[in-house]
Amino acid sequence: MSAVAPPSVPDTAAIGDGSGPSADARGAGTLVRAPRRLRRILGWVLVSALVLIVGAAGLLLTAPSPAQRDALDPERPGPGGMQALAQILRQQGVRIDVVRSRADAAGRLDAHTTLVMSDPYTLSDAAVTELTDSAHDIVLVSPSARMLRMLQLGTYGSPSSPPTAGADCDVPAFAHVGTIAPGQLLLPDPGVTACFGDATDGAAVLISEDDSTRRAAVDGAALFTNEHLAENGNAALGLALLGAQPHVVWYVPSYEDSDRTDIDVPKSLADLTPGWVTPVIVLGMITALLAAAWRGRRFGPLVAETLPVTVRASETMLGRARLTAKAADAAHAADALRTGTLSRLAARLGLAARADTAAVADAAADRIRVDRAGVRALLTGPLPGSDAELVPYARRLAELESAVENAVRIERSTP
């Protein structure tokens, strides 16, 4: 039985002998081992530092700073803060002390100091009275009904306000303020001066002055915040109210300074988290780092190794042919021969590689001018079942290929 060529035969096959890297490769590995180890160590150091930096940044971003506790905080740069007004006052030579403890605020007050505060909702009436009684000059930048009552300034008026309003009062400090757009209007008590509005419909500023004290209330959220300070005469009004004395003690109320037991202090995420959560998170991070170090090991640099054995395609073809002959599978061998013939005929006749078998047979018959039925029977008919039938079948396939090759060659050489 003749050798049969398979449909696809690799050109070469390489087999390693396990002899290991050459001396040159080992020398190169020795030279680069120390720099690679150093780079690997530096890489892990950078990864650890990055993890620590990200963790610290997350804590800083999630933990609220003191300047974020109150919307009217003089140290808050956001739209609802009053940092811009505090900076203007400092530029005018006014010393500002921002305090968050009522005891600290009371200790800094004197006859030449202005106490500025928003609504001290965290303090009881007794604590508020103790703090305000020690102050000679008080400005409420966010007055509540309770604070207006305790300081005997007035009550809340209509929530609506005119577009703009002038001072319309006899307070000399407001003579050059101009007009403002009031927020919440306040109704004055008897003896209290109403400015930027009137006593009947409400005013933006209530002020009570005598020889020793001055108490004022204004809706600072609509006038003195960073968002609205540059509008109309808001900045001039802030200077007139808060800059009357050379020293300002700005008290910012907080839950940490509260003396009340009837309010619910908001709990942070750390307060609501069980105590075992933090150790578990730390243990998980350590485990992840150890797992990364364990599974992230590298096996070292790749080395080039010469392949010692090369097997020719003809040897592979002969070996497969012997296996087919030993198995006595004539039909399989014939199918391989016919498949190869069809592929070569399609290429020689200018047909697609996946052209229909009948189309290839018809094109071959037309090219060599023979009966189509015979060529179709050869290329599409039943396969031989024995070695005796396989030999003439293979010869007929070879003759068909030779005839088509000669016909194509003659057509190309004919002018």
Coordinates of C-alpha atoms in Angstrom, one line a residue:
M1 CA 0.0 0.0 0.0
S2 CA 1.4 3.4 -0.9
A3 CA 1.9 6.2 1.6
V4 CA -1.1 8.5 2.0
A5 CA -0.6 12.2 2.7
P6 CA -3.0 13.6 5.4
P7 CA -5.1 16.7 4.8
S8 CA -2.9 18.9 7.0
V9 CA 0.7 18.0 7.9
P10 CA 2.8 20.3 10.1
D11 CA 6.1 21.3 8.6
T12 CA 8.2 20.6 11.7
A13 CA 7.8 19.4 15.3
A14 CA 10.1 20.3 18.1
I15 CA 10.8 18.0 21.0
G16 CA 12.7 19.3 24.1
D17 CA 15.3 17.0 25.8
G18 CA 15.1 18.7 29.2
S19 CA 18.7 19.6 29.2
G20 CA 18.0 23.0 30.9
P21 CA 19.3 26.5 30.0
S22 CA 22.7 27.0 28.4
A23 CA 25.7 28.5 30.2
D24 CA 25.1 31.9 28.6
A25 CA 21.5 31.9 29.7
R26 CA 22.5 31.0 33.2
G27 CA 25.0 33.8 33.2
A28 CA 22.4 36.3 32.0
G29 CA 20.0 35.2 34.7
T30 CA 22.7 35.7 37.4
L31 CA 23.4 39.2 36.1
V32 CA 19.7 40.3 36.2
R33 CA 18.7 38.5 39.3
A34 CA 19.7 41.2 41.8
P35 CA 18.2 44.2 39.8
R36 CA 14.9 42.2 39.3
R37 CA 14.7 41.4 43.0
L38 CA 15.3 45.0 43.9
R39 CA 12.6 46.2 41.5
R40 CA 10.2 43.6 42.9
I41 CA 10.8 44.8 46.5
L42 CA 10.4 48.4 45.4
G43 CA 7.1 47.5 43.7
W44 CA 5.7 45.9 46.8
V45 CA 6.8 49.0 48.9
L46 CA 5.0 51.3 46.4
V47 CA 1.8 49.1 46.5
S48 CA 1.8 49.1 50.3
A49 CA 2.3 52.9 50.4
L50 CA -0.5 53.4 47.9
V51 CA -2.9 51.3 50.0
L52 CA -2.0 53.3 53.1
I53 CA -2.4 56.6 51.3
V54 CA -5.8 55.6 49.9
G55 CA -7.0 54.4 53.3
A56 CA -5.9 57.7 54.9
A57 CA -7.5 59.7 52.2
G58 CA -10.8 57.8 52.7
L59 CA -10.7 58.5 56.4
L60 CA -10.1 62.2 55.9
L61 CA -12.9 62.4 53.3
T62 CA -15.4 60.6 55.4
A63 CA -14.6 62.1 58.7
P64 CA -16.4 65.5 59.0
S65 CA -14.1 68.4 60.0
P66 CA -15.2 71.0 62.5
A67 CA -15.8 73.4 59.7
Q68 CA -18.5 71.1 58.2
R69 CA -20.7 70.8 61.3
D70 CA -22.7 74.0 60.8
A71 CA -23.8 75.6 57.6
L72 CA -22.9 79.1 58.9
D73 CA -19.4 78.2 60.1
P74 CA -16.8 81.0 59.6
E75 CA -14.2 78.3 58.6
R76 CA -16.3 76.6 56.0
P77 CA -15.4 77.6 52.4
G78 CA -18.6 76.1 50.8
P79 CA -21.6 78.1 49.6
G80 CA -23.3 77.9 53.0
G81 CA -20.3 78.9 55.0
M82 CA -19.2 82.4 56.1
Q83 CA -15.5 82.2 55.5
A84 CA -15.6 85.1 53.1
L85 CA -17.1 87.4 55.7
A86 CA -14.5 86.3 58.3
Q87 CA -11.7 87.1 55.8
I88 CA -13.1 90.6 55.1
L89 CA -13.3 91.3 58.8
R90 CA -9.7 90.2 59.2
Q91 CA -8.6 92.4 56.3
Q92 CA -10.2 95.4 58.2
G93 CA -8.1 94.7 61.3
V94 CA -10.7 92.8 63.3
R95 CA -9.3 89.9 65.3
I96 CA -11.6 86.8 65.0
D97 CA -11.5 83.9 67.4
V98 CA -13.6 80.9 66.3
V99 CA -14.5 78.8 69.3
R100 CA -16.7 75.7 69.7
S101 CA -17.0 75.7 73.5
R102 CA -19.3 78.0 75.4
A103 CA -16.8 78.1 78.3
D104 CA -14.0 79.1 76.0
A105 CA -16.3 81.8 74.4
A106 CA -17.3 83.2 77.8
G107 CA -13.6 83.4 78.8
R108 CA -12.7 85.5 75.8
L109 CA -15.5 88.1 76.1
D110 CA -14.9 91.6 77.4
A111 CA -16.2 95.1 76.8
H112 CA -14.5 95.4 73.4
T113 CA -15.6 92.1 72.0
T114 CA -18.6 91.1 69.8
L115 CA -20.1 87.7 70.3
V116 CA -21.3 86.3 67.0
M117 CA -23.3 83.1 66.9
S118 CA -26.0 81.2 65.0
D119 CA -28.9 79.5 66.7
P120 CA -27.3 77.6 69.7
Y121 CA -29.8 74.8 69.4
T122 CA -27.6 72.4 71.4
L123 CA -27.7 74.6 74.5
S124 CA -30.3 74.8 77.1
D125 CA -31.9 78.2 78.1
A126 CA -29.8 78.4 81.2
A127 CA -26.6 77.9 79.2
V128 CA -27.6 80.5 76.6
T129 CA -28.5 83.0 79.4
E130 CA -25.1 82.4 81.1
L131 CA -23.3 83.0 77.8
T132 CA -25.2 86.0 76.6
D133 CA -25.2 87.8 80.0
S134 CA -21.4 87.9 79.9
A135 CA -21.4 89.6 76.4
H136 CA -21.8 93.3 75.8
D137 CA -22.2 93.1 72.0
I138 CA -24.2 90.2 70.5
V139 CA -25.0 89.5 66.8
L140 CA -27.3 86.5 66.0
V141 CA -26.7 85.5 62.4
S142 CA -29.4 82.9 62.4
P143 CA -31.9 83.8 65.0
S144 CA -34.6 81.3 66.2
A145 CA -37.9 82.2 67.8
R146 CA -36.4 81.1 71.2
M147 CA -33.3 83.4 70.8
L148 CA -35.4 86.4 69.7
R149 CA -37.6 85.9 72.8
M150 CA -34.6 85.4 75.2
L151 CA -32.8 88.5 73.9
Q152 CA -36.1 90.5 73.9
L153 CA -35.7 91.5 70.3
G154 CA -38.9 90.4 68.6
T155 CA -40.6 87.6 66.8
Y156 CA -40.7 86.1 63.3
G157 CA -42.6 88.1 60.7
S158 CA -43.7 87.3 57.2
P159 CA -41.4 84.8 55.4
S160 CA -41.7 86.8 52.2
S161 CA -39.6 89.9 51.7
P162 CA -39.4 92.8 49.3
P163 CA -36.9 92.6 46.4
T164 CA -34.6 95.2 48.0
A165 CA -34.8 97.6 50.9
G166 CA -32.7 100.5 52.3
A167 CA -31.8 101.0 56.0
D168 CA -34.7 103.4 56.8
C169 CA -33.5 103.7 60.4
D170 CA -31.4 106.0 62.5
V171 CA -28.4 103.6 63.0
P172 CA -25.3 105.6 61.9
A173 CA -23.4 102.4 61.0
F174 CA -26.0 101.6 58.3
A175 CA -25.8 104.9 56.5
H176 CA -23.5 103.7 53.8
V177 CA -24.7 100.1 53.4
G178 CA -27.1 100.8 50.5
T179 CA -29.8 98.3 49.7
I180 CA -30.1 94.6 50.5
A181 CA -32.4 91.8 49.5
P182 CA -33.8 90.7 52.9
G183 CA -34.4 87.0 53.7
Q184 CA -36.6 86.2 56.8
L185 CA -38.4 89.3 58.1
L186 CA -38.5 89.9 61.8
L187 CA -41.1 91.9 63.9
P188 CA -39.5 94.1 66.6
D189 CA -40.5 94.3 70.2
P190 CA -41.2 97.7 71.7
G191 CA -38.0 99.7 71.9
V192 CA -36.2 97.7 69.3
T193 CA -35.1 99.4 66.1
A194 CA -36.2 97.8 62.8
C195 CA -33.8 98.4 59.8
F196 CA -34.1 97.4 56.2
G197 CA -37.9 97.1 56.4
D198 CA -40.5 98.5 58.8
A199 CA -41.9 97.6 62.2
T200 CA -45.3 96.7 60.7
D201 CA -44.5 94.3 57.9
G202 CA -41.1 93.2 59.3
A203 CA -37.5 94.1 58.8
A204 CA -34.3 92.3 57.9
V205 CA -32.3 93.6 60.9
L206 CA -33.4 94.1 64.5
I207 CA -31.1 96.0 66.8
S208 CA -31.3 97.1 70.4
E209 CA -28.7 99.5 71.7
D210 CA -28.1 101.3 75.0
D211 CA -25.1 102.7 76.8
S212 CA -23.5 99.4 77.6
T213 CA -24.9 96.7 75.3
R214 CA -25.9 96.1 71.7
R215 CA -28.0 93.2 70.6
A216 CA -28.8 92.5 66.9
A217 CA -30.4 89.8 64.9
V218 CA -30.2 89.2 61.1
D219 CA -30.9 86.4 58.7
G220 CA -27.3 85.7 57.8
A221 CA -28.2 82.6 55.8
A222 CA -29.7 84.9 53.1
L223 CA -27.1 87.7 53.4
F224 CA -23.7 86.7 54.8
T225 CA -23.0 83.3 53.4
N226 CA -20.3 82.9 50.8
E227 CA -22.9 82.5 48.1
H228 CA -24.7 85.8 48.8
L229 CA -22.1 88.1 50.4
A230 CA -21.1 89.8 47.1
E231 CA -24.7 90.7 46.3
N232 CA -26.1 94.3 46.9
G233 CA -24.8 95.8 50.1
N234 CA -24.5 92.5 52.0
A235 CA -20.7 92.8 52.7
A236 CA -21.1 96.4 54.0
L237 CA -23.9 95.3 56.3
G238 CA -21.8 92.5 57.6
L239 CA -18.9 94.9 58.4
A240 CA -21.3 97.3 60.1
L241 CA -22.8 94.6 62.3
L242 CA -19.8 92.4 63.1
G243 CA -16.9 94.9 62.8
A244 CA -18.1 97.4 65.4
Q245 CA -15.6 96.1 67.9
P246 CA -11.9 95.2 67.3
H247 CA -12.4 91.7 68.5
V248 CA -14.9 89.1 67.5
V249 CA -15.6 85.8 69.3
W250 CA -17.5 83.6 66.9
Y251 CA -19.2 80.8 68.7
V252 CA -20.1 77.7 66.6
P253 CA -22.5 75.4 68.5
S254 CA -22.0 71.7 68.3
Y255 CA -23.3 68.5 69.9
E256 CA -20.1 68.0 71.7
D257 CA -20.7 71.2 73.7
S258 CA -24.3 70.5 74.4
D259 CA -25.7 70.4 78.0
R260 CA -29.2 69.2 76.9
T261 CA -30.4 65.7 77.5
D262 CA -33.6 65.9 75.5
I263 CA -32.0 66.0 72.0
D264 CA -30.7 63.0 70.1
V265 CA -27.0 63.4 69.1
P266 CA -26.5 62.1 65.6
K267 CA -24.3 59.0 65.6
S268 CA -21.4 58.6 63.2
L269 CA -20.7 55.5 61.2
A270 CA -18.1 54.5 63.8
D271 CA -20.7 54.7 66.6
L272 CA -23.1 52.5 64.7
T273 CA -20.5 49.9 63.6
P274 CA -20.0 46.9 65.9
G275 CA -16.6 46.6 67.6
W276 CA -15.6 43.4 65.7
V277 CA -15.9 45.0 62.2
T278 CA -12.7 47.0 62.3
P279 CA -10.5 44.0 63.3
V280 CA -12.1 41.9 60.6
I281 CA -11.4 44.5 58.0
V282 CA -7.8 44.8 59.0
L283 CA -7.4 41.0 59.0
G284 CA -9.0 40.9 55.6
M285 CA -6.6 43.5 54.2
I286 CA -3.6 41.6 55.7
T287 CA -4.9 38.3 54.2
A288 CA -5.3 39.9 50.8
L289 CA -1.7 41.3 50.9
L290 CA -0.3 37.9 51.9
A291 CA -2.3 36.2 49.2
A292 CA -1.1 38.6 46.6
A293 CA 2.5 38.1 47.7
W294 CA 2.0 34.3 47.6
R295 CA 0.2 34.0 44.3
G296 CA 2.1 36.9 42.6
R297 CA 5.5 35.2 42.6
R298 CA 7.4 35.2 39.3
F299 CA 9.4 32.3 38.1
G300 CA 12.3 34.4 36.8
P301 CA 13.3 35.6 33.4
L302 CA 12.7 33.5 30.3
V303 CA 15.7 31.8 28.7
A304 CA 16.3 30.8 25.1
E305 CA 16.9 27.1 24.5
T306 CA 18.0 25.5 21.2
L307 CA 15.6 22.8 20.0
P308 CA 17.7 19.6 19.4
V309 CA 15.3 17.6 17.2
T310 CA 13.6 18.5 13.9
V311 CA 11.2 16.0 12.2
R312 CA 10.6 16.5 8.5
A313 CA 7.1 16.6 7.1
S314 CA 7.8 13.7 4.8
E315 CA 8.6 11.5 7.8
T316 CA 5.4 12.5 9.5
M317 CA 3.5 11.7 6.3
L318 CA 5.1 8.2 6.0
G319 CA 4.4 7.5 9.6
R320 CA 0.7 8.3 9.3
A321 CA 0.5 6.3 6.1
R322 CA 1.9 3.2 7.9
L323 CA -0.6 3.7 10.7
T324 CA -3.4 3.8 8.1
A325 CA -2.1 0.7 6.3
K326 CA -1.7 -1.2 9.6
A327 CA -5.4 -0.4 10.5
A328 CA -6.5 -1.6 7.0
D329 CA -8.8 1.4 6.7
A330 CA -8.9 1.9 2.9
A331 CA -12.0 4.1 3.0
H332 CA -10.3 6.6 5.4
A333 CA -7.2 6.7 3.1
A334 CA -9.3 7.2 0.0
D335 CA -11.2 10.0 1.7
A336 CA -7.9 11.7 2.6
L337 CA -6.7 11.4 -1.0
R338 CA -10.0 12.7 -2.5
T339 CA -10.0 15.7 -0.1
G340 CA -6.5 16.6 -1.1
T341 CA -7.4 16.3 -4.8
L342 CA -10.5 18.5 -4.4
S343 CA -8.5 21.2 -2.6
R344 CA -5.8 21.3 -5.3
L345 CA -8.3 21.2 -8.2
A346 CA -10.2 24.1 -6.7
A347 CA -7.1 26.2 -6.4
R348 CA -5.9 25.3 -10.0
L349 CA -9.3 26.0 -11.5
G350 CA -9.7 29.4 -9.7
L351 CA -12.5 28.3 -7.4
A352 CA -13.1 29.1 -3.8
A353 CA -11.4 26.9 -1.2
R354 CA -14.8 25.8 0.1
A355 CA -16.4 25.4 -3.3
D356 CA -19.0 22.7 -3.7
T357 CA -17.7 19.3 -4.6
A358 CA -20.0 19.0 -7.6
A359 CA -19.0 22.4 -8.9
V360 CA -15.3 21.4 -8.7
A361 CA -16.1 18.2 -10.6
D362 CA -18.0 20.0 -13.3
A363 CA -15.3 22.6 -13.8
A364 CA -12.6 19.9 -14.1
A365 CA -14.7 18.0 -16.6
D366 CA -15.3 21.1 -18.7
R367 CA -11.6 22.0 -18.6
I368 CA -10.4 18.6 -19.9
R369 CA -13.5 18.1 -22.1
V370 CA -14.8 14.8 -20.7
D371 CA -18.1 13.6 -19.5
R372 CA -19.2 15.2 -16.2
A373 CA -20.8 12.1 -14.9
G374 CA -17.5 10.2 -14.8
V375 CA -15.7 13.0 -13.0
R376 CA -18.6 13.4 -10.5
A377 CA -18.6 9.6 -9.8
L378 CA -14.8 9.8 -9.1
L379 CA -15.0 12.9 -6.8
T380 CA -18.4 12.4 -5.2
G381 CA -19.2 8.7 -5.5
P382 CA -18.7 5.9 -3.0
L383 CA -15.2 5.3 -1.6
P384 CA -13.3 2.0 -2.1
G385 CA -13.5 -0.5 0.7
S386 CA -10.3 -2.5 0.2
D387 CA -6.7 -2.0 -0.7
A388 CA -7.2 -3.7 -4.1
E389 CA -9.8 -1.0 -4.9
L390 CA -7.8 1.9 -3.3
V391 CA -4.7 1.6 -5.7
P392 CA -6.6 2.1 -9.0
Y393 CA -8.8 4.8 -7.3
A394 CA -5.6 6.7 -6.3
R395 CA -4.2 6.3 -9.8
R396 CA -7.4 7.8 -11.3
L397 CA -7.3 10.8 -9.0
A398 CA -3.7 11.4 -9.9
E399 CA -4.5 11.1 -13.7
L400 CA -7.4 13.6 -13.2
E401 CA -5.1 16.1 -11.5
S402 CA -2.4 15.7 -14.2
A403 CA -5.0 16.3 -17.0
V404 CA -6.4 19.4 -15.4
E405 CA -2.8 20.7 -14.8
N406 CA -1.9 20.1 -18.5
A407 CA -5.1 21.8 -19.7
V408 CA -4.6 24.9 -17.6
R409 CA -0.9 25.1 -18.6
I410 CA -1.8 24.9 -22.3
E411 CA -4.5 27.6 -21.9
R412 CA -2.1 30.0 -20.2
S413 CA 0.6 29.4 -22.8
T414 CA -1.7 29.9 -25.8
P415 CA -1.7 33.5 -27.1

